[in-house]
Coordinates of C-alpha atoms in Angstrom, one line a residue:
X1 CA 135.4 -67.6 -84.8
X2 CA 136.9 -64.4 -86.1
X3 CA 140.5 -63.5 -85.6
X4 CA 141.6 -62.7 -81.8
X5 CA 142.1 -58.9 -81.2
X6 CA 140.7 -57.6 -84.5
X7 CA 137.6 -55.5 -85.2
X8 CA 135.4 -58.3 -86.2
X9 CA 135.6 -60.4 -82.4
X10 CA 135.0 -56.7 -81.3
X11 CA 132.0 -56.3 -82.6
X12 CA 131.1 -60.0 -81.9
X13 CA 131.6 -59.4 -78.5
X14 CA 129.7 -56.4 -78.2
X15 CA 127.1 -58.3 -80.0
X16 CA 126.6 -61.6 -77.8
X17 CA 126.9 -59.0 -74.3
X18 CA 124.1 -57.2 -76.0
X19 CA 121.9 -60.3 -76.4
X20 CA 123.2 -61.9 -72.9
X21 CA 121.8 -58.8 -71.3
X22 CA 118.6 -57.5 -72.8
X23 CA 117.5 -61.1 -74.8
X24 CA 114.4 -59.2 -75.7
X25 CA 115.4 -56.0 -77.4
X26 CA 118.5 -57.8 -79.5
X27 CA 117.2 -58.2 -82.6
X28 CA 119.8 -56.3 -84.6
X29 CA 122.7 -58.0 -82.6
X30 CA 120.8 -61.4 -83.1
X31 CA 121.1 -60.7 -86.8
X32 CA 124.4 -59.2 -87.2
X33 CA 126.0 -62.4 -85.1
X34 CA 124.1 -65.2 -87.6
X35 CA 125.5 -63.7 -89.8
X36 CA 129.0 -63.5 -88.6
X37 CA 128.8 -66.9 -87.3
X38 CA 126.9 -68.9 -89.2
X39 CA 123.5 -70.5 -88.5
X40 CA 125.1 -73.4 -86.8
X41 CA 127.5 -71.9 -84.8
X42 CA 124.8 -69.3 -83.7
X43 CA 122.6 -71.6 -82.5
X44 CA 125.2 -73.1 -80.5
X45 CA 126.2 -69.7 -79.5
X46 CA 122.4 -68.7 -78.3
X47 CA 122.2 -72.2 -76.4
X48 CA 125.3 -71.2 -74.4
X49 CA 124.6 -67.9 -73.6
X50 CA 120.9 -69.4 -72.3
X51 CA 122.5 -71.4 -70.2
X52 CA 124.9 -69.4 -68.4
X53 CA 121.9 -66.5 -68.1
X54 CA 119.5 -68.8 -66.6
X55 CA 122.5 -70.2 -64.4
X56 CA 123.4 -66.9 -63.1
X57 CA 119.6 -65.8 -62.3
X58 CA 119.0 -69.0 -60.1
X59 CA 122.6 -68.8 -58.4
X60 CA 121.8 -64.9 -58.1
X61 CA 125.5 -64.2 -58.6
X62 CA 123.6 -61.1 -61.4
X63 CA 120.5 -60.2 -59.4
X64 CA 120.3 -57.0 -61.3
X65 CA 119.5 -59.5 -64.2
X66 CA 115.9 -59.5 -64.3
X67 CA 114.3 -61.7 -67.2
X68 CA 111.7 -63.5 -66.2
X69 CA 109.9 -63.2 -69.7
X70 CA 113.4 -63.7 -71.5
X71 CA 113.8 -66.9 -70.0
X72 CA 110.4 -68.4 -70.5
X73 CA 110.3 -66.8 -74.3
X74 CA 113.7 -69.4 -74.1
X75 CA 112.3 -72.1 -72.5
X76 CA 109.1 -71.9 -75.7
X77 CA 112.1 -71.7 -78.4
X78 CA 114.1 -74.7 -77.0
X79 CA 112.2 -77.4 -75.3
X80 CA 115.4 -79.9 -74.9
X81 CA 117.4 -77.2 -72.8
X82 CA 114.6 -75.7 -70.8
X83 CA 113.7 -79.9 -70.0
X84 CA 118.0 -80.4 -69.4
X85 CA 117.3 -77.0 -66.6
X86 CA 114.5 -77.3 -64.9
X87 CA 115.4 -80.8 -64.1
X88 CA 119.1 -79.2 -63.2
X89 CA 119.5 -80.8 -59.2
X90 CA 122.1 -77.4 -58.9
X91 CA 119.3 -74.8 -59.1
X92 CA 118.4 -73.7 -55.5
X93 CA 115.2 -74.5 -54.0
X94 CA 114.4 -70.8 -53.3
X95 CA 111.0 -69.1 -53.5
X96 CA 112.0 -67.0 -56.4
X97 CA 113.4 -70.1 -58.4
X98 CA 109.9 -72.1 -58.0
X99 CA 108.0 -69.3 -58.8
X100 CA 110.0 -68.8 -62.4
X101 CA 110.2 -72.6 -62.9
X102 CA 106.1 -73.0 -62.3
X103 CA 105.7 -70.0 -64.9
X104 CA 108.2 -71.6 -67.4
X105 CA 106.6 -75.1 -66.8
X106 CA 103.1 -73.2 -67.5
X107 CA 104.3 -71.3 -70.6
X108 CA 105.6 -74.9 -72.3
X109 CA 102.2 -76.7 -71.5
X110 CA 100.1 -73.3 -72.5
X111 CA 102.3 -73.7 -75.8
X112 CA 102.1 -77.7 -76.3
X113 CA 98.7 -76.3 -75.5
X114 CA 98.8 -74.1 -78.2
X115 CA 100.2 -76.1 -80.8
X116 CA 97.9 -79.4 -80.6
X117 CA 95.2 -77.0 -81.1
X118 CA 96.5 -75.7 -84.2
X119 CA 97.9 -79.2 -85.4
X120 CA 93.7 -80.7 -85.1
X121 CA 92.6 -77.5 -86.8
X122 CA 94.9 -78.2 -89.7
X123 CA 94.5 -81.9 -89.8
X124 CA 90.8 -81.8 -89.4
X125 CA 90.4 -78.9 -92.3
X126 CA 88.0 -79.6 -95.4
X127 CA 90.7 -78.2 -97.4
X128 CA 94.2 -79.5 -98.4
X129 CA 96.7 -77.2 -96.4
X130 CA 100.6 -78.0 -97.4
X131 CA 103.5 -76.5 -96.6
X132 CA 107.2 -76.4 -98.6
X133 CA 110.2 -75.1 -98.1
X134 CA 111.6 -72.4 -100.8
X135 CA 113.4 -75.2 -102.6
X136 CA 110.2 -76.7 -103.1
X137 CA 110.1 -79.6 -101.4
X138 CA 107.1 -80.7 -99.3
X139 CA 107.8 -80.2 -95.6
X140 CA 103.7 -81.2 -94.0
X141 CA 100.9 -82.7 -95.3
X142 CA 96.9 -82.5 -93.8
X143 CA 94.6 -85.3 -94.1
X144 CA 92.9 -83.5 -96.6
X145 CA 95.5 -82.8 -98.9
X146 CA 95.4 -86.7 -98.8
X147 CA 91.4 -87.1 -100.1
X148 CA 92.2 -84.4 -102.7
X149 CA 95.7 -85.8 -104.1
X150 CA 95.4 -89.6 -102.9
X151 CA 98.9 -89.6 -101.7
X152 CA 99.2 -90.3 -98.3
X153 CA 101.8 -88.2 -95.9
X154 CA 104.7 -90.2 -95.8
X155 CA 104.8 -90.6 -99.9
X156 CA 104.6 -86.8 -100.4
X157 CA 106.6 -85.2 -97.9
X158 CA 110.0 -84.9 -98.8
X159 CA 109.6 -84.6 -102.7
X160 CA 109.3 -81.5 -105.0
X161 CA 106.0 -79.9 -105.2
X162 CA 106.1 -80.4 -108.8
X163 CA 104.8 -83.6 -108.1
X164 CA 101.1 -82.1 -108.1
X165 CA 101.9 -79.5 -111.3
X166 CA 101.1 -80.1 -114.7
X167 CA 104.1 -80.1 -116.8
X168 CA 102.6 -77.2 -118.6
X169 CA 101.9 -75.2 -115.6
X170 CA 105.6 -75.8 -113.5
X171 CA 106.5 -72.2 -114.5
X172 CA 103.8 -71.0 -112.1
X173 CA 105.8 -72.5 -109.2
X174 CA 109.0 -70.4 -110.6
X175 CA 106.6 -66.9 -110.5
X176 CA 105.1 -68.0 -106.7
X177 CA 108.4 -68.7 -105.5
X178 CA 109.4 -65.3 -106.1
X179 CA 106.5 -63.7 -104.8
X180 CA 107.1 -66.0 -101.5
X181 CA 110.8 -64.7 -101.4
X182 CA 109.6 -60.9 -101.5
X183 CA 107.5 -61.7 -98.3
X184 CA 104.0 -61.6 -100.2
X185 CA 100.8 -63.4 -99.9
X186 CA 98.7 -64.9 -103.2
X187 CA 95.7 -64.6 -102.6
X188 CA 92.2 -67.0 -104.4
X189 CA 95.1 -68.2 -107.3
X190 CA 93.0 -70.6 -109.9
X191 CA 95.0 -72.8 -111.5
X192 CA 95.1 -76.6 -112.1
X193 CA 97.0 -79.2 -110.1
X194 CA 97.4 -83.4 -110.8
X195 CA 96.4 -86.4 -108.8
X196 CA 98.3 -89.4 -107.9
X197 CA 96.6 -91.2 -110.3
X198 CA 97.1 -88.3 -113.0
X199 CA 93.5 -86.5 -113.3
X200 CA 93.8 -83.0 -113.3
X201 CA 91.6 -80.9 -111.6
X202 CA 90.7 -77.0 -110.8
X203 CA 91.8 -75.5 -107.7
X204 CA 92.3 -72.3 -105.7
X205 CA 95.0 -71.5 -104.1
X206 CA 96.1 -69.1 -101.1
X207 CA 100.0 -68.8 -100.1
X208 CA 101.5 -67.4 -97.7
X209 CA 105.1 -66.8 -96.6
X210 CA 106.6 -68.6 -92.9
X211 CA 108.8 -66.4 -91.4
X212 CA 111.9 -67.8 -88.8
X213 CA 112.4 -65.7 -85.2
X214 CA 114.4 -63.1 -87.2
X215 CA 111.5 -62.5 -89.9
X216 CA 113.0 -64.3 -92.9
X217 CA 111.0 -66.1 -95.1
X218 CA 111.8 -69.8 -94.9
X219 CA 109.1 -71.4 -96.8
X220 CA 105.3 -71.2 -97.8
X221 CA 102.0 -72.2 -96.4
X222 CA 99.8 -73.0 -99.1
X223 CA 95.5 -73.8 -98.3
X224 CA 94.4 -75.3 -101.7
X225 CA 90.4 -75.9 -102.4
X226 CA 88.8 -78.1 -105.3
X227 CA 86.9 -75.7 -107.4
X228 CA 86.2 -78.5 -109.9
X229 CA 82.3 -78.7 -108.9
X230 CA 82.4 -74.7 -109.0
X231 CA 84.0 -74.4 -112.5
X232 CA 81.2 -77.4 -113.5
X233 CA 78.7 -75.4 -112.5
X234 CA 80.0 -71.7 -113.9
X235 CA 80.5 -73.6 -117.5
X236 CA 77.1 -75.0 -117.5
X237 CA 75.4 -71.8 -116.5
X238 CA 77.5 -69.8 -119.0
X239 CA 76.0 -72.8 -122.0
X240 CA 72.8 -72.3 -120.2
X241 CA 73.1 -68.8 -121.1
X242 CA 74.5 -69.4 -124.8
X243 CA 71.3 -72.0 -124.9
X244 CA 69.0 -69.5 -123.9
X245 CA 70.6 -66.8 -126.6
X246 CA 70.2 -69.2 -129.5
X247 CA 67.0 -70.5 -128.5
X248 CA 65.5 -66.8 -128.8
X249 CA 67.0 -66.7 -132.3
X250 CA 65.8 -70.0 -133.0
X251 CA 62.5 -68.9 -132.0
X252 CA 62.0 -66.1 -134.6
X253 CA 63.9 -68.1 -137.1
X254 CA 60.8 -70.3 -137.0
X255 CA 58.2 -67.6 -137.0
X256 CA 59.7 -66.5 -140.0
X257 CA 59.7 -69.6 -142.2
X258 CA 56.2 -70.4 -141.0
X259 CA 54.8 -68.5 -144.2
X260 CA 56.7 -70.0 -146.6
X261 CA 55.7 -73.4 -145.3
X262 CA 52.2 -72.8 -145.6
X263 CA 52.8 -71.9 -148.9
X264 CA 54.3 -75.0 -149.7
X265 CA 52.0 -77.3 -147.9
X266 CA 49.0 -75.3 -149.8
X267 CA 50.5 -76.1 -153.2
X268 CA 51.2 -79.6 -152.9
X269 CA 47.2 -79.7 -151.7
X270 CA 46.6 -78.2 -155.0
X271 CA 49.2 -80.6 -157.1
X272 CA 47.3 -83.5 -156.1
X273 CA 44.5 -83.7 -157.7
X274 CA 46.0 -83.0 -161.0
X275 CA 48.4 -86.1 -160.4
X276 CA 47.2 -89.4 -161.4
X277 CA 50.3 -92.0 -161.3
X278 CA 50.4 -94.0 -158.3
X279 CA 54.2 -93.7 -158.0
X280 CA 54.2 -89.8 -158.2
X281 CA 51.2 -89.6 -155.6
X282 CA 53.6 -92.0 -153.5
X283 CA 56.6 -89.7 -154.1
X284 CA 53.6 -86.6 -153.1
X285 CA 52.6 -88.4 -150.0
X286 CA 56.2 -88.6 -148.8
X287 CA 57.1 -85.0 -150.2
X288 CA 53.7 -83.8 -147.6
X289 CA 54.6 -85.9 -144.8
X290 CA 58.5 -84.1 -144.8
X291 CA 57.2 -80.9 -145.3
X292 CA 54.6 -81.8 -142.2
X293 CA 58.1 -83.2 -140.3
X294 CA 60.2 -80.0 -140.9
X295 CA 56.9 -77.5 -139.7
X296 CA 57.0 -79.5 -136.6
X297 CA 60.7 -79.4 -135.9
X298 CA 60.2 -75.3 -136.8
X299 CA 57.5 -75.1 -134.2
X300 CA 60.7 -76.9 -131.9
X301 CA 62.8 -74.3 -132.3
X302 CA 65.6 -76.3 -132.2
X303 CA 64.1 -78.2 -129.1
X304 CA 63.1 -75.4 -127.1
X305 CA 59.4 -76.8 -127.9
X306 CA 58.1 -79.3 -127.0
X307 CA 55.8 -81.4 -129.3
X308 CA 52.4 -81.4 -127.0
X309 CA 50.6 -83.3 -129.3
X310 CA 49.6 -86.5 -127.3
X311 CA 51.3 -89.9 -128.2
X312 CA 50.3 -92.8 -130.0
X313 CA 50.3 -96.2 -131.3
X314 CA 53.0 -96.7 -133.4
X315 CA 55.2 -99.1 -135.4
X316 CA 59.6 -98.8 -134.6
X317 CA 59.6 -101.0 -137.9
X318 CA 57.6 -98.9 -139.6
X319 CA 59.2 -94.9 -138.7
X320 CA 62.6 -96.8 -139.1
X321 CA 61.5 -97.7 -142.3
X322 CA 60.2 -94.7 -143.6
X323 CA 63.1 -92.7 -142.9
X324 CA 65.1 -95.1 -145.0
X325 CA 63.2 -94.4 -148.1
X326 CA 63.5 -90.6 -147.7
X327 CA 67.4 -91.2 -147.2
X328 CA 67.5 -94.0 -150.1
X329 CA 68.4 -91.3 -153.5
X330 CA 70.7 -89.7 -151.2
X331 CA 72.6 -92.8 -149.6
X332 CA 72.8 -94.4 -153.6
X333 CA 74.1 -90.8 -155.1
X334 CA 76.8 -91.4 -152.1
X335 CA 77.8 -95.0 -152.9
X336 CA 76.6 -95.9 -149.6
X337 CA 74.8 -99.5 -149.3
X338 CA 71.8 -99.9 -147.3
X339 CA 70.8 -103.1 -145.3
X340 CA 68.1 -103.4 -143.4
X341 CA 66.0 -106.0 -140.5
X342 CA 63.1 -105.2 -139.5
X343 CA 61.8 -107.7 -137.9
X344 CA 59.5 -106.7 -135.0
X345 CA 56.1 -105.6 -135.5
X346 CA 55.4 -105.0 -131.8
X347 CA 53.2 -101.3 -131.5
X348 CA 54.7 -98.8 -128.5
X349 CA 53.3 -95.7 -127.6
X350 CA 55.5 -93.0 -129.6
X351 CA 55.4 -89.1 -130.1
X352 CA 55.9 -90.6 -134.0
X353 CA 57.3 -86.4 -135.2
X354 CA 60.1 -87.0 -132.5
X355 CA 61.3 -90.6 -133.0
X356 CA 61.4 -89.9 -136.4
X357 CA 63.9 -86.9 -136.1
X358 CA 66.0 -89.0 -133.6
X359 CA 66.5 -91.7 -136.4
X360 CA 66.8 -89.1 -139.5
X361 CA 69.5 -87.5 -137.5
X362 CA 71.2 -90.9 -137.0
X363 CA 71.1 -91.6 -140.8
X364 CA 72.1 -88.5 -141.6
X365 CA 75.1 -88.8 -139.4
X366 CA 76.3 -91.5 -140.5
X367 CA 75.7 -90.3 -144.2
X368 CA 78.4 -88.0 -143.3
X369 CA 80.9 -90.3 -141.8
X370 CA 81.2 -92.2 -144.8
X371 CA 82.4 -89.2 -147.8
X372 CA 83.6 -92.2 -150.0
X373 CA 80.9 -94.5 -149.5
X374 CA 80.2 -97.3 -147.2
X375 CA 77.8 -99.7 -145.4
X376 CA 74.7 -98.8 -143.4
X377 CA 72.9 -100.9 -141.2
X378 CA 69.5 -100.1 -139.8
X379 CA 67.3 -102.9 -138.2
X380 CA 64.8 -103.2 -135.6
X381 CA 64.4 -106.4 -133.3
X382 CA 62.6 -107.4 -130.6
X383 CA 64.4 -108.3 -127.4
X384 CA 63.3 -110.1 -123.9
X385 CA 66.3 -108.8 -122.0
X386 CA 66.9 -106.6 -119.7
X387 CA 63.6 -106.0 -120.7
X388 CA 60.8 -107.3 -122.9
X389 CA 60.8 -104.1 -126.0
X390 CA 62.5 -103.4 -129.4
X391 CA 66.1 -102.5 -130.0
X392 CA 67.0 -100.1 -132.7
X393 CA 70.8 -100.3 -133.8
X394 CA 72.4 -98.0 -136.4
X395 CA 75.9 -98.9 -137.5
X396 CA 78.0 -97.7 -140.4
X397 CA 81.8 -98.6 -141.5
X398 CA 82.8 -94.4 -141.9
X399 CA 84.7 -92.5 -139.9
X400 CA 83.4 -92.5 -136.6
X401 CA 83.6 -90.2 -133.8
X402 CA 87.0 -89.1 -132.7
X403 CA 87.9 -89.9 -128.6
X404 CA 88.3 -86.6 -128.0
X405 CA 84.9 -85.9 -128.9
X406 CA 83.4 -88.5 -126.9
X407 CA 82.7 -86.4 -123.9
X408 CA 80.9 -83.9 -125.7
X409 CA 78.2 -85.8 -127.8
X410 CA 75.2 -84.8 -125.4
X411 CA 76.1 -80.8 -125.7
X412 CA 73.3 -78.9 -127.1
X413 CA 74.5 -77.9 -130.5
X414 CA 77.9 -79.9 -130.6
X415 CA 78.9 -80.5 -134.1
X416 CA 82.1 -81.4 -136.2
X417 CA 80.4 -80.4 -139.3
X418 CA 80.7 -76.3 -139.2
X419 CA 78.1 -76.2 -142.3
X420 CA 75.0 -78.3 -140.2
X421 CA 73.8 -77.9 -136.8
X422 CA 71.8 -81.3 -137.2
X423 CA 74.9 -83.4 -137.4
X424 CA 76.2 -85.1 -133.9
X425 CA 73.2 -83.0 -132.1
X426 CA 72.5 -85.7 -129.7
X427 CA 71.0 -83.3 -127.5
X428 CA 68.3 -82.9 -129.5
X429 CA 67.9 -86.7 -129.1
X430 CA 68.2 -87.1 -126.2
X431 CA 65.7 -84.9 -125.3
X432 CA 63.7 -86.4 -127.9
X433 CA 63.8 -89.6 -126.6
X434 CA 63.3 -88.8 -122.7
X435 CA 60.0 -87.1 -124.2
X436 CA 58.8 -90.0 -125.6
X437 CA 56.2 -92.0 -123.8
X438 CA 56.7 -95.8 -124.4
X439 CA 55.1 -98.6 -122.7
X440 CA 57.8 -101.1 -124.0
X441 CA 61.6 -100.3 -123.9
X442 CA 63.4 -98.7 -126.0
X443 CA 67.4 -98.8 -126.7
X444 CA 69.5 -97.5 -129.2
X445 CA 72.9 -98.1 -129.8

């Protein structure tokens, strides 16, 4: 307490006859006495002056004291002292006194009321709602906030919020702090946050400030959503769109080599008759059936046409095969060794243009994972589990495909070799392969 007989207990005393009279209309003299005081010693301050106001209203000793709505707004704000009054045997049992006590005993339950209401709305919410104080440290906790984070309530509360931040992203808390402190909302805020078991996922987030009786910001409400579906969906429409883009350029890319082509298919029609050697007609035969491979994948358009002819009978053995001849000069220029076991000669019902562009673009991968030189195995085998079919396996000993790049293997276009869109296109294969028509089954590894 201030000094005795100086200005300060002067204006302290003004200050507490101001609130004892007119509770309502005291906010400056609330504020000026916290902060004289103390926010201890003010609350102890308030409790006693409520007391001795409510005292002198039921003994009547101030009638001229009329605060009904003071005293229940009291009775709300301090449950323990309106419970320690209205059970106070000293009150008289006068008409007046009922009627206040039924009105503050109807204002508690209309706020208890109140509050369990807002409590199930909050608990039962879709989205994670959290609040902290301005230290940063977890103060509530919704079941929701729960499914998103995986902690449960009582693991949470209590500890910093940059439990759920990203070490990379803790400055953001600094920057929302601040705007907190200055009394302003955040509004939709997209950012990333971290699970208890350490995935990090997209979210949105809406802050806003909590105010205490005298309008000072205390701490922060924050409602945070899961936009991870939401930014799934915006990234594949935005490659659906990039798809789209290079498909159209793909499309007159073909349309313009088509001439060409025909050229070249017309004078290998004309070589042959003027070739006699069985090997060079061999070495023709292949030349025509590439040059019929790389029209078709043209008329694709990078796979954004799809072969129609119908499919057919066809050897594994025999396609796998083939396209290790046409890699064989290549793969022994490169120092690479070639094994191969193909031992089934079971017949499936193949588009034979596509299953041979799935495995080219398999040897040619693997043609480039191995810069030095290497091993590569192709066989094909038949196999009784999980199904009766053939399995294709492709394995080399070169560099292999980095972890990070696992994820990405099925994007349409994906490639870690800037100078080829062919290489790691296993989009194209895939497709390929879903197109294809087999009655027996078909895996590759």
């Amino acid at each position: 307490m201030p000094a005795q007989e100086t200005q300060l207990e002067g204006d302290l005393f003004d200050a507490l006859m101001a609130i004892f009279l007119t509770p309502i209309g005291s906010d400056r003299a609330r504020l000026a006495t916290r902060q004289c005081l103390g926010g201890v010693a003010f609350e102890y301050a308030m409790a006693l002056l409520a007391f001795v106001h409510t005292a002198h209203y039921w003994t009547e000793t101030h009638p001229e004291l009329s605060c009904e709505q003071d005293m229940v707004l009291l009775m709300k704000e301090h449950p323990d002292l309106a419970h320690l009054l209205m059970n106070d045997p000293e009150a008289e049992a006068e008409a007046a006194t009922a009627t206040l006590k039924h009105r503050i005993k109807h204002a508690i339950a209309e706020t208890q009321k109140r509050g369990a209401e807002l409590a199930a709305i909050v608990e039962s919410s879709n989205d994670a709602i959290i609040s902290k104080n301005l230290d940063g440290i977890i103060t509530s906790w919704n079941a929701a906030a729960s499914r998103v984070f995986g902690y449960l309530a009582e693991e949470i509360i209590g500890k910093s919020i940059l439990t759920l931040i990203p070490e990379h992203l803790r400055h953001e808390e600094t920057q929302i702090i601040e705007s907190i402190r200055a009394g302003r909302r955040i509004e939709h805020f997209e950012t990333v946050r971290r699970t208890k078991d350490g995935r990090l996922f997209d979210v949105s987030l809406s802050i806003s400030p909590i105010k205490d009786e005298e309008g000072r910001v205390i701490g922060a409400s924050k409602i945070l959503r899961d936009i991870s579906d939401r930014k799934r969906i915006e990234k594949s429409l935005l490659q659906a769109e990039k798809i789209a883009a290079t498909g159209r350029m793909a499309a007159t890319i073909a349309h313009e080599i088509n001439n060409p082509l025909e050229a070249f298919t017309n004078l290998l029609y004309l070589l042959r008759p003027k070739l006699t050697d069985s090997e060079a007609l061999d070495h023709l035969a292949a030349a025509e059936d590439e040059l019929g491979r790389v029209t078709h994948i043209a008329r694709q358009t990078l796979g954004y046409y799809r072969e129609h002819t119908a499919a057919s009978p066809a050897s594994l053995s025999e396609i796998a095969q083939h396209a290790v001849t046409i890699y064989h000069p290549r793969c022994s220029s490169a120092g690479i060794e070639i094994r191969t076991g193909f031992t089934s000669a079971r017949i499936a019902i193949f588009r034979r243009g596509e299953i041979m562009q799935v495995i080219s673009n398999l040897v040619a991968n693997a043609i480039y994972a191995m810069p030095t030189g290497g091993l590569l195995s192709v066989s094909v085998e038949d196999v009784e589990e999980p199904t009766s079919g053939m399995e294709f396996t492709i394995s080399d000993n070169g560099t292999g495909i980095a972890p990070n790049h696992l994820p990405r293997v099925f994007e349409a276009f994906f490639t870690t070799v800037r100078r080829s869109v062919r290489e790691l296109d296993c989009s194209l294969q895939s497709n390929s392969l879903k197109a294809t028509e087999a009655k027996s089954a078909l895996r590759v590894n």
